[in-house]
Short mmCIF file of N, CA and C in Angstrom, two decimals:
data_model
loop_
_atom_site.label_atom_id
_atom_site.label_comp_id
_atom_site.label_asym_id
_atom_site.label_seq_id
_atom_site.Cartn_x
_atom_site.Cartn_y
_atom_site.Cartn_z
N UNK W 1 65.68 -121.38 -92.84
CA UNK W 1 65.82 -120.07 -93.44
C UNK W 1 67.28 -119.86 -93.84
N UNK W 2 67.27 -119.12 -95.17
CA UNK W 2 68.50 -119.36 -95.44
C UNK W 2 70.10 -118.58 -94.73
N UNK W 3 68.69 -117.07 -94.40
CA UNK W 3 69.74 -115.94 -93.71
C UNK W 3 70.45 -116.61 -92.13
N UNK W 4 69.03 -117.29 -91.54
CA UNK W 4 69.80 -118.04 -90.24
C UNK W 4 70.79 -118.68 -90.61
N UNK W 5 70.72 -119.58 -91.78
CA UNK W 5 72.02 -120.39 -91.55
C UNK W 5 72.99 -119.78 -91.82
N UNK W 6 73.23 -118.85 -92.57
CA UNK W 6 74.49 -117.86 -93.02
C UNK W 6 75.05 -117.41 -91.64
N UNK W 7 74.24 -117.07 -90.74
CA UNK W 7 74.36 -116.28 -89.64
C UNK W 7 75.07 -116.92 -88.74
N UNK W 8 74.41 -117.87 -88.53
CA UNK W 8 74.82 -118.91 -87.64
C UNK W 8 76.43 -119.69 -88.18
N UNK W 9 76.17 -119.69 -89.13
CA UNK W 9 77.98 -120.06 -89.88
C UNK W 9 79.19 -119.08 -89.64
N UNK W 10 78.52 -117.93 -89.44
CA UNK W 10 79.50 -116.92 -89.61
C UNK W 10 79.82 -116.42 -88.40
N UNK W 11 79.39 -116.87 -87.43
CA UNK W 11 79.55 -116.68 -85.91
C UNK W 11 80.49 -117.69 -85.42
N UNK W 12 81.55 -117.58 -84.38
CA UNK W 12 82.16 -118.79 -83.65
C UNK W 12 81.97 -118.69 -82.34
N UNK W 13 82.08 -119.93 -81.70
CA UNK W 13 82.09 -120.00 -80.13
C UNK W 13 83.86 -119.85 -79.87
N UNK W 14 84.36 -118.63 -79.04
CA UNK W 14 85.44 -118.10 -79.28
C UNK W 14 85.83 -119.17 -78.03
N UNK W 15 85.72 -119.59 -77.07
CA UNK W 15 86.77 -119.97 -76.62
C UNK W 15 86.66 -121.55 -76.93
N UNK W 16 86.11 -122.46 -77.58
CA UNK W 16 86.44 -123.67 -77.70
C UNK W 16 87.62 -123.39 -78.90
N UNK W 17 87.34 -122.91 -79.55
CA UNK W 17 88.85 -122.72 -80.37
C UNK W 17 89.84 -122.16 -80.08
N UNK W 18 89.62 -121.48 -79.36
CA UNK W 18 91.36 -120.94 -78.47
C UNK W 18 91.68 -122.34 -77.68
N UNK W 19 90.65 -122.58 -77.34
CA UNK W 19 90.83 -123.90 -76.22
C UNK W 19 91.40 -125.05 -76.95
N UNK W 20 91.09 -125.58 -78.30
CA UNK W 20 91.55 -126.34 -79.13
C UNK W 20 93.45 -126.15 -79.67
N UNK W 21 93.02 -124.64 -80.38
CA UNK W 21 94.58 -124.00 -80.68
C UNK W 21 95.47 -124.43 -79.72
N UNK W 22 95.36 -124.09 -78.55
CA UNK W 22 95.98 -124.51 -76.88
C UNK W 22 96.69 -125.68 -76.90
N UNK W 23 95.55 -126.39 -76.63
CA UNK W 23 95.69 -128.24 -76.91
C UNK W 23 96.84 -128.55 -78.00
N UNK W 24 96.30 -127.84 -78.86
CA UNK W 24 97.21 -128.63 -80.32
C UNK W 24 98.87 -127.82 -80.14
N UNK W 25 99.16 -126.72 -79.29
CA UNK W 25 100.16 -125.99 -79.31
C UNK W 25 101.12 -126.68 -78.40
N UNK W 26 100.13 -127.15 -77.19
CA UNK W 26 101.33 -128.13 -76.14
C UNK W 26 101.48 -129.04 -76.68
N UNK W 27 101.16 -129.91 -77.28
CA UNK W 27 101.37 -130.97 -77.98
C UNK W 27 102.60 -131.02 -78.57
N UNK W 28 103.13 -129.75 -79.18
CA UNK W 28 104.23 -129.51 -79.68
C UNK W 28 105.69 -129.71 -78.87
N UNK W 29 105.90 -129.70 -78.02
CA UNK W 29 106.82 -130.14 -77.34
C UNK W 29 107.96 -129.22 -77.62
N UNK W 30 107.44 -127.85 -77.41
CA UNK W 30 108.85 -126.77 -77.95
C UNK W 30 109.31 -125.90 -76.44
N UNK W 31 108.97 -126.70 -75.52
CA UNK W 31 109.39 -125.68 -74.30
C UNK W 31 108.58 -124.68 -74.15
N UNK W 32 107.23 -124.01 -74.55
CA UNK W 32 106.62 -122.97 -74.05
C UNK W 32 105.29 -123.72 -73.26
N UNK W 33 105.31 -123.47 -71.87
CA UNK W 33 103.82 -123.45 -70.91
C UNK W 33 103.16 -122.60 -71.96
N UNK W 34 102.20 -123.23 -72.62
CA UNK W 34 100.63 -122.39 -72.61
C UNK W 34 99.98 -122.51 -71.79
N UNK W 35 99.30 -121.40 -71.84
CA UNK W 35 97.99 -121.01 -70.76
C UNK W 35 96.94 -120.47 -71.43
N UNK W 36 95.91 -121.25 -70.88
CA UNK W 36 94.49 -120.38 -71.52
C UNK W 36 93.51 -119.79 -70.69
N UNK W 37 93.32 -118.40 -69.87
CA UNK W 37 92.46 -118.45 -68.83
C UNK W 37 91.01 -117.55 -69.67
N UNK W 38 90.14 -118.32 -69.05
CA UNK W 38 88.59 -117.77 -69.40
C UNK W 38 88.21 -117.16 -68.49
N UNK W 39 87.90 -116.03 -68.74
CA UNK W 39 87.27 -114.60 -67.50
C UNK W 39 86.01 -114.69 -67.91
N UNK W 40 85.60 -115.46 -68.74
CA UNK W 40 83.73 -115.53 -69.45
C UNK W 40 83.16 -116.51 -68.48
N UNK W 41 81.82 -116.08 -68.11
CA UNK W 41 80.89 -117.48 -67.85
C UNK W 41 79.97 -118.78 -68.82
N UNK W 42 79.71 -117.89 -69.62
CA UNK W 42 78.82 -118.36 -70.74
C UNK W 42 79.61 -118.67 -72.16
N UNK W 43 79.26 -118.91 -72.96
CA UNK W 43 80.12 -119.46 -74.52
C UNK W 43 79.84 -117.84 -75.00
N UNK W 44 80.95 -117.11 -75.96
CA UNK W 44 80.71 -116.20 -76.09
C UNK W 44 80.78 -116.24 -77.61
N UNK W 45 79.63 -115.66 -78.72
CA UNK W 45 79.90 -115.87 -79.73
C UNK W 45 80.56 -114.65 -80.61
N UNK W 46 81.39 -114.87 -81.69
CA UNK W 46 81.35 -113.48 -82.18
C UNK W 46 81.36 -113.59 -83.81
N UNK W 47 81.61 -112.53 -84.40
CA UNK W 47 81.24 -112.39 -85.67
C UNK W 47 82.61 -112.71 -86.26
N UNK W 48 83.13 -113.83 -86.26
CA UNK W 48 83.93 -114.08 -87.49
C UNK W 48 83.77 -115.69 -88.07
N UNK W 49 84.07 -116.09 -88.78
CA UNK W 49 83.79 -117.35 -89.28
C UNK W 49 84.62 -118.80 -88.61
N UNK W 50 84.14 -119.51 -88.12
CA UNK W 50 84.91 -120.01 -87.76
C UNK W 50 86.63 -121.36 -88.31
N UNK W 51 86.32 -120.57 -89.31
CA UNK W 51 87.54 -121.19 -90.02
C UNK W 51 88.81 -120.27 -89.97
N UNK W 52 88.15 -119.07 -90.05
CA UNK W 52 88.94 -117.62 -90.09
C UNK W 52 89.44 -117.74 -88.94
N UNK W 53 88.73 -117.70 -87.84
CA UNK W 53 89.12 -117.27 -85.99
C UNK W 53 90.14 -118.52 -86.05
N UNK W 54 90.15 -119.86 -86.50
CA UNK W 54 90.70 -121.10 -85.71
C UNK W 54 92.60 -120.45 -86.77
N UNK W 55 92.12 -119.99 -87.90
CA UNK W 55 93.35 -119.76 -88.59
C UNK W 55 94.12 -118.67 -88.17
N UNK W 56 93.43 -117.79 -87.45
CA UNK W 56 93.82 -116.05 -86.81
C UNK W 56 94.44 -116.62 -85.35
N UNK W 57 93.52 -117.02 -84.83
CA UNK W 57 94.35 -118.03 -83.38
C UNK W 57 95.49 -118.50 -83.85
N UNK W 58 96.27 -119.24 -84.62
CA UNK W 58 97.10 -120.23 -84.79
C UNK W 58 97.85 -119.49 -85.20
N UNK W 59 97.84 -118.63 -86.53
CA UNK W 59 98.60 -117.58 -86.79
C UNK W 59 99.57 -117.08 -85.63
N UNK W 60 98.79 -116.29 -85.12
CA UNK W 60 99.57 -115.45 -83.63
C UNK W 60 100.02 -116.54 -82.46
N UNK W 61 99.27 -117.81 -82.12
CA UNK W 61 99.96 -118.70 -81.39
C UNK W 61 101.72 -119.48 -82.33
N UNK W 62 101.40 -119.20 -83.62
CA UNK W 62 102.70 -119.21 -84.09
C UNK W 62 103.97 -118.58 -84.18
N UNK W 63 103.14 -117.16 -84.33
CA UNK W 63 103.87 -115.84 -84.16
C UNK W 63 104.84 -116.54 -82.81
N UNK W 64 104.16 -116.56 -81.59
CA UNK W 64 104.85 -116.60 -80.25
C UNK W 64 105.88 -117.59 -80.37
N UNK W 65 105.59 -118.76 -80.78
CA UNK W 65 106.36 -119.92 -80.94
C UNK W 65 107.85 -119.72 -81.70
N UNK W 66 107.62 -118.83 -83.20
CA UNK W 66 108.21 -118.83 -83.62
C UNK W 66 109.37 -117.50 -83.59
N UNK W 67 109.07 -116.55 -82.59
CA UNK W 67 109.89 -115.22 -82.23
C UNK W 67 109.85 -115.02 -80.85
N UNK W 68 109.11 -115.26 -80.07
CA UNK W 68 109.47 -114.70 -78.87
C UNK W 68 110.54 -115.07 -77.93
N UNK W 69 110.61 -116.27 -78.44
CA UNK W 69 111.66 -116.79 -77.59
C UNK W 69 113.23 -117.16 -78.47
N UNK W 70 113.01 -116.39 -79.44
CA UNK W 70 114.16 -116.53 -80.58
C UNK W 70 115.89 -116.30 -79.71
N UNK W 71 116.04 -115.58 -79.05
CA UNK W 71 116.57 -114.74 -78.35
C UNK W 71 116.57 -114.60 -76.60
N UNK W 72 115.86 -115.91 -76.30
CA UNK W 72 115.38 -116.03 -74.68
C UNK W 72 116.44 -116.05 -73.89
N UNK W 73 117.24 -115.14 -73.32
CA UNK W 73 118.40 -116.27 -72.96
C UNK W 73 118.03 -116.07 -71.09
N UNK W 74 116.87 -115.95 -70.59
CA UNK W 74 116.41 -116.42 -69.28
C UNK W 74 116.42 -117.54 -68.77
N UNK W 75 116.44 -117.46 -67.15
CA UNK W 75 116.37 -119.07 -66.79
C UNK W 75 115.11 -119.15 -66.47
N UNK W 76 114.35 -118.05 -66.47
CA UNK W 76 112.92 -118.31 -66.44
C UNK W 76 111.79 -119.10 -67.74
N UNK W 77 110.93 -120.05 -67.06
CA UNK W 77 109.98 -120.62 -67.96
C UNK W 77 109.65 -120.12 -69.08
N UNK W 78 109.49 -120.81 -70.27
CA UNK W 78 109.06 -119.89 -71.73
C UNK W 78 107.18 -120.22 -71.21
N UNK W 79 107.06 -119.13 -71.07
CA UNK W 79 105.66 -118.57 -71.55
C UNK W 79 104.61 -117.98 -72.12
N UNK W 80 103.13 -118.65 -72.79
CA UNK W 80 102.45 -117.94 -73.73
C UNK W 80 101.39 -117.93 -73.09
N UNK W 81 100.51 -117.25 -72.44
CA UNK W 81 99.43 -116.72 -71.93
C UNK W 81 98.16 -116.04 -73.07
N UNK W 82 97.11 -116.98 -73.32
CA UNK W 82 95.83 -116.70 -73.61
C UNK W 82 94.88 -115.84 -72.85
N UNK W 83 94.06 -114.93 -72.46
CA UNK W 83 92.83 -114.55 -71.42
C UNK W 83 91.96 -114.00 -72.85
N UNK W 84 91.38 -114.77 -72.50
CA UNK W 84 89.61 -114.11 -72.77
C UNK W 84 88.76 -113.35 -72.02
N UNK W 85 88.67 -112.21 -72.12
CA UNK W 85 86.95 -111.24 -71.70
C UNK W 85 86.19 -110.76 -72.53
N UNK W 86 85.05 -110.60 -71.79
CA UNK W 86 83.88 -109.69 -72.53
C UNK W 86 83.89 -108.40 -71.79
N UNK W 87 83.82 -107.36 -72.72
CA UNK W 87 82.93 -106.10 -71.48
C UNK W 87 82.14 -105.14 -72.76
N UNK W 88 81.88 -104.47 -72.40
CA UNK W 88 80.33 -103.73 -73.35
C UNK W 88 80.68 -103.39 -74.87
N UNK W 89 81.85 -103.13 -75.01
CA UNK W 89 82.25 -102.67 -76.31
C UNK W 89 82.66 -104.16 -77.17
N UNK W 90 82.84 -105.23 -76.95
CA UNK W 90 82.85 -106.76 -77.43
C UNK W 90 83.66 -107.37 -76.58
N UNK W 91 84.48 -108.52 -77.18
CA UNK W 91 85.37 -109.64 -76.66
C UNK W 91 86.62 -109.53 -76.95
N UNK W 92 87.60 -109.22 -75.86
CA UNK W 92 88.73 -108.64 -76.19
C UNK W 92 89.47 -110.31 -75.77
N UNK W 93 90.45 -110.55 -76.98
CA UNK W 93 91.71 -112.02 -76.52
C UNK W 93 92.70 -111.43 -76.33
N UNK W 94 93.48 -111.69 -75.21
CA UNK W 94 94.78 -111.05 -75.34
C UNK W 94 96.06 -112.09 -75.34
N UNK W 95 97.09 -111.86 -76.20
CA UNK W 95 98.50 -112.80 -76.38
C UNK W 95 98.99 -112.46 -75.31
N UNK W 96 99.83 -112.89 -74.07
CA UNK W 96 101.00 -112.72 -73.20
C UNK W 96 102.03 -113.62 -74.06
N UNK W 97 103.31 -113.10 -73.64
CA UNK W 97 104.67 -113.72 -73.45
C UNK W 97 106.03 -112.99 -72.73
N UNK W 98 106.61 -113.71 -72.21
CA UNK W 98 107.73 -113.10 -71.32
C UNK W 98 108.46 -113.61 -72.15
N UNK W 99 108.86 -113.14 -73.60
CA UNK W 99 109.66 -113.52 -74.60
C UNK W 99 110.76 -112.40 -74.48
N UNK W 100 111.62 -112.04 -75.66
CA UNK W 100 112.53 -111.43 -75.88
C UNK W 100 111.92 -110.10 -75.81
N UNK W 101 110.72 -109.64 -76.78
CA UNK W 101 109.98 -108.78 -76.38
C UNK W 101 109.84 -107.95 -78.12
N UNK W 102 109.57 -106.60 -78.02
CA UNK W 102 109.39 -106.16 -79.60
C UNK W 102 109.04 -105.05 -79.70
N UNK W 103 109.53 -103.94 -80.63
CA UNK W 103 108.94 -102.81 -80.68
C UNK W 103 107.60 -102.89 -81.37
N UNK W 104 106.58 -101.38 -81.34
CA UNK W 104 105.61 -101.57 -82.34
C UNK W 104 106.09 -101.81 -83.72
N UNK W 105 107.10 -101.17 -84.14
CA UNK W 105 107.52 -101.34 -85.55
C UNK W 105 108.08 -102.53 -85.55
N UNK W 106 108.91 -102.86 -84.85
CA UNK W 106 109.21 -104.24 -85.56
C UNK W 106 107.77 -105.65 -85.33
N UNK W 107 106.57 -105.20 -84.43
CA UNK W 107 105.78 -105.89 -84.37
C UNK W 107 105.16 -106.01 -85.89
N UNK W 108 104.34 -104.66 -86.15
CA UNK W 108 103.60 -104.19 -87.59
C UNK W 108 104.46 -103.70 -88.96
N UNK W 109 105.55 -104.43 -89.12
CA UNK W 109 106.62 -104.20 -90.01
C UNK W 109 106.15 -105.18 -90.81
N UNK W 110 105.68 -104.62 -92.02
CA UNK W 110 105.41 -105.94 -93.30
C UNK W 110 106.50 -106.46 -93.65
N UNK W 111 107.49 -106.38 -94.15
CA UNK W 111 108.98 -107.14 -94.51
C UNK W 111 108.22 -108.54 -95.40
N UNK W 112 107.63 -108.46 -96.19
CA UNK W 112 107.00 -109.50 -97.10
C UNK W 112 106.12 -110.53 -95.84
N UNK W 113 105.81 -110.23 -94.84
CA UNK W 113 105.19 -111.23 -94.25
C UNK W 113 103.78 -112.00 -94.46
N UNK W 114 103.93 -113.00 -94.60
CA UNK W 114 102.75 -113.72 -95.50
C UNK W 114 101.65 -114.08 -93.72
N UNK W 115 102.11 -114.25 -92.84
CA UNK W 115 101.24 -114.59 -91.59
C UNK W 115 101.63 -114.17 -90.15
N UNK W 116 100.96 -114.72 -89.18
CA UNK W 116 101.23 -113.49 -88.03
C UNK W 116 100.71 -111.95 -87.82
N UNK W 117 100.88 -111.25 -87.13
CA UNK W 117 100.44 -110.04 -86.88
C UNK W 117 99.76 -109.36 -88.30
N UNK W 118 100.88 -109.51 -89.37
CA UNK W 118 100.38 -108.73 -90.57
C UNK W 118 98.80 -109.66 -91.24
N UNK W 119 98.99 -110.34 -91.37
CA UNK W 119 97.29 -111.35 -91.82
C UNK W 119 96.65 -111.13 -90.73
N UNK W 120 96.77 -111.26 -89.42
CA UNK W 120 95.57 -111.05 -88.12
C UNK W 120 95.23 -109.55 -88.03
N UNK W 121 95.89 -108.58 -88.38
CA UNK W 121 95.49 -107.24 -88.92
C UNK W 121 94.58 -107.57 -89.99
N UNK W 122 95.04 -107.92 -91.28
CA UNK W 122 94.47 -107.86 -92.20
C UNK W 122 92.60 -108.74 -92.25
N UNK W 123 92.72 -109.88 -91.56
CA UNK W 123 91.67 -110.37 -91.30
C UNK W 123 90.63 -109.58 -90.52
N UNK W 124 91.27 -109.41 -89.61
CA UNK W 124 90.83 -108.58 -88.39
C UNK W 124 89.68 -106.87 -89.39
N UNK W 125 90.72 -106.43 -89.98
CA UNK W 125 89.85 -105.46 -90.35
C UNK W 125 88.84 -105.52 -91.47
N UNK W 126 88.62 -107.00 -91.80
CA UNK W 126 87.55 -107.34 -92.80
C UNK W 126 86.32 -107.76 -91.77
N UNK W 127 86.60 -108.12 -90.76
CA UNK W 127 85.34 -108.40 -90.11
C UNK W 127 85.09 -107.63 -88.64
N UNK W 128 85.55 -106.27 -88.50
CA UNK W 128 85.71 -105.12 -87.62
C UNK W 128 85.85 -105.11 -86.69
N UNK W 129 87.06 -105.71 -85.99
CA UNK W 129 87.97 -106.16 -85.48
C UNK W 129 88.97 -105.67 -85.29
N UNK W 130 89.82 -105.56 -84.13
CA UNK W 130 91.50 -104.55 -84.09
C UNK W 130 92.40 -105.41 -83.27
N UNK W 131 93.38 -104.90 -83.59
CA UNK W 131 94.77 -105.60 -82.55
C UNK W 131 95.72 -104.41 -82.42
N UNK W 132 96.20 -104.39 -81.25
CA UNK W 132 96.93 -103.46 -80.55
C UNK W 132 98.00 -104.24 -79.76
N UNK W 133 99.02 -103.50 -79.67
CA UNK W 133 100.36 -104.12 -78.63
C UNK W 133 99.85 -103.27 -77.89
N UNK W 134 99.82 -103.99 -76.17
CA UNK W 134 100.03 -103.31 -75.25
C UNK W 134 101.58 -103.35 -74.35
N UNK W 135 101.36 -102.38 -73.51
CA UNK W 135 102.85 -101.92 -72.75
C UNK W 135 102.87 -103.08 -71.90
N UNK W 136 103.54 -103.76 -71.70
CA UNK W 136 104.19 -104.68 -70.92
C UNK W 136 105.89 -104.48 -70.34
N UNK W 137 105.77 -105.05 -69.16
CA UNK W 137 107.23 -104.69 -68.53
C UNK W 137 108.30 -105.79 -69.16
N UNK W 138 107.50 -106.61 -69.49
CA UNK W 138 108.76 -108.04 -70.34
C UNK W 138 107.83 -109.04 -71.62
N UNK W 139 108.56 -108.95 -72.31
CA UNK W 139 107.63 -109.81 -73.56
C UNK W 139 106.62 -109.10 -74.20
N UNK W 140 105.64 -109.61 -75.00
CA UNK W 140 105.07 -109.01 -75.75
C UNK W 140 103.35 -109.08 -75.36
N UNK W 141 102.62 -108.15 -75.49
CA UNK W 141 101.58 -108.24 -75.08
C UNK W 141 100.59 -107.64 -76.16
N UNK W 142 99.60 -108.69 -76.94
CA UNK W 142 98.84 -108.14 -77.82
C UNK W 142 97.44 -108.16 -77.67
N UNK W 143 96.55 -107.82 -78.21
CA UNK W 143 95.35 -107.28 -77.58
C UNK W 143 94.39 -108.05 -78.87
N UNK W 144 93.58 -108.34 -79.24
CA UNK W 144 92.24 -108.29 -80.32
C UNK W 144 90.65 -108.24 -79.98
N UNK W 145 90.65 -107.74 -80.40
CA UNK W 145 89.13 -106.94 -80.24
C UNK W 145 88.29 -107.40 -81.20
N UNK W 146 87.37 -108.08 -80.99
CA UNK W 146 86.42 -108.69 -81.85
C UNK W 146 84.65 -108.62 -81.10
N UNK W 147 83.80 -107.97 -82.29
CA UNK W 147 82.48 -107.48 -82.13
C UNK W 147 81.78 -109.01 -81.86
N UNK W 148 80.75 -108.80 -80.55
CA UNK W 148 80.15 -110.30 -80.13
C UNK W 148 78.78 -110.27 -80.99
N UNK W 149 78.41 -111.48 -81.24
CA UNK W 149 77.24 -111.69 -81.97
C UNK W 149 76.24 -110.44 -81.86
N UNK W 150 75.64 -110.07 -81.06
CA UNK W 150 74.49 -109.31 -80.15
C UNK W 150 74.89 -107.61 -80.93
N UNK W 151 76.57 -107.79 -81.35
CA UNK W 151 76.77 -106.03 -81.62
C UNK W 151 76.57 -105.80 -83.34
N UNK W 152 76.00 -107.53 -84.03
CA UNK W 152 75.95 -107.37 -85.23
C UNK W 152 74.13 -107.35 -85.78
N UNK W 153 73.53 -108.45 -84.74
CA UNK W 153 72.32 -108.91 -85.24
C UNK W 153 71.12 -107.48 -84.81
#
């Protein structure tokens, strides 16, 4: 059927691709511990495509790479922290870092930005989806909210 397969295309299994992004990020050899922790039991699917999610992941795992620690001058570990949950309203990913840190404005400040926060907004609200900074005592802490299969079909 043709609608299944559309359906089924347009859905991703969210944490093998964070889990992948991960992989391919240590690899890099830039001084940041990633971490990826899964609070899910089951594969959780959600409504974005999975070319989109693997490019929205990488995006913001770039973001971190490429600002948070611009400015580190700690003797503490550079760290980027992944968690995945589900709870009734969808599947929330959240970014950690004990980076330099960031206001909201200078987080959501377009300044010609072609990727990062400004495209993971922009993606984000084509397939109804949000991102939020949360309050953190050090570094930056971002939030995305993405609708699970079950809140579309």
């Amino acid at each position: 059927n043709l609608i299944n397969k559309f359906l089924n295309q347009s859905f991703s299994i969210i944490q093998k691709i964070i889990g992948l992004k991960i992989e391919n990020f240590k690899e890099s050899n830039d001084g940041i511990a990633y971490r990826f922790i899964n609070y899910t039991k089951n594969d959780l699917f959600v409504c974005f495509p999975q070319v989109k999610l693997s490019n929205l992941i990488y995006s913001l795992l770039l973001n971190v790479q490429e600002h948070a620690f611009k400015d580190f001058s700690s003797n503490n570990k550079k760290i980027c922290q992944v968690e995945i949950s589900q709870n009734t309203d969808g599947v929330s990913i959240v970014f950690k870092d004990n980076g330099c840190g960031c206001t909201n404005e200078e987080l959501f400040e377009k300044k010609e930005k072609k990727g990062g926060i400004i495209k993971a907004l922009e993606v984000l609200n084509i397939y109804q989806g949000s991102i939020e900074k949360v309050q953190s005592n050090s570094g930056t802490t971002i939030k995305l909210n993405l609708l699970p299969k079950e809140k579309i079909i």
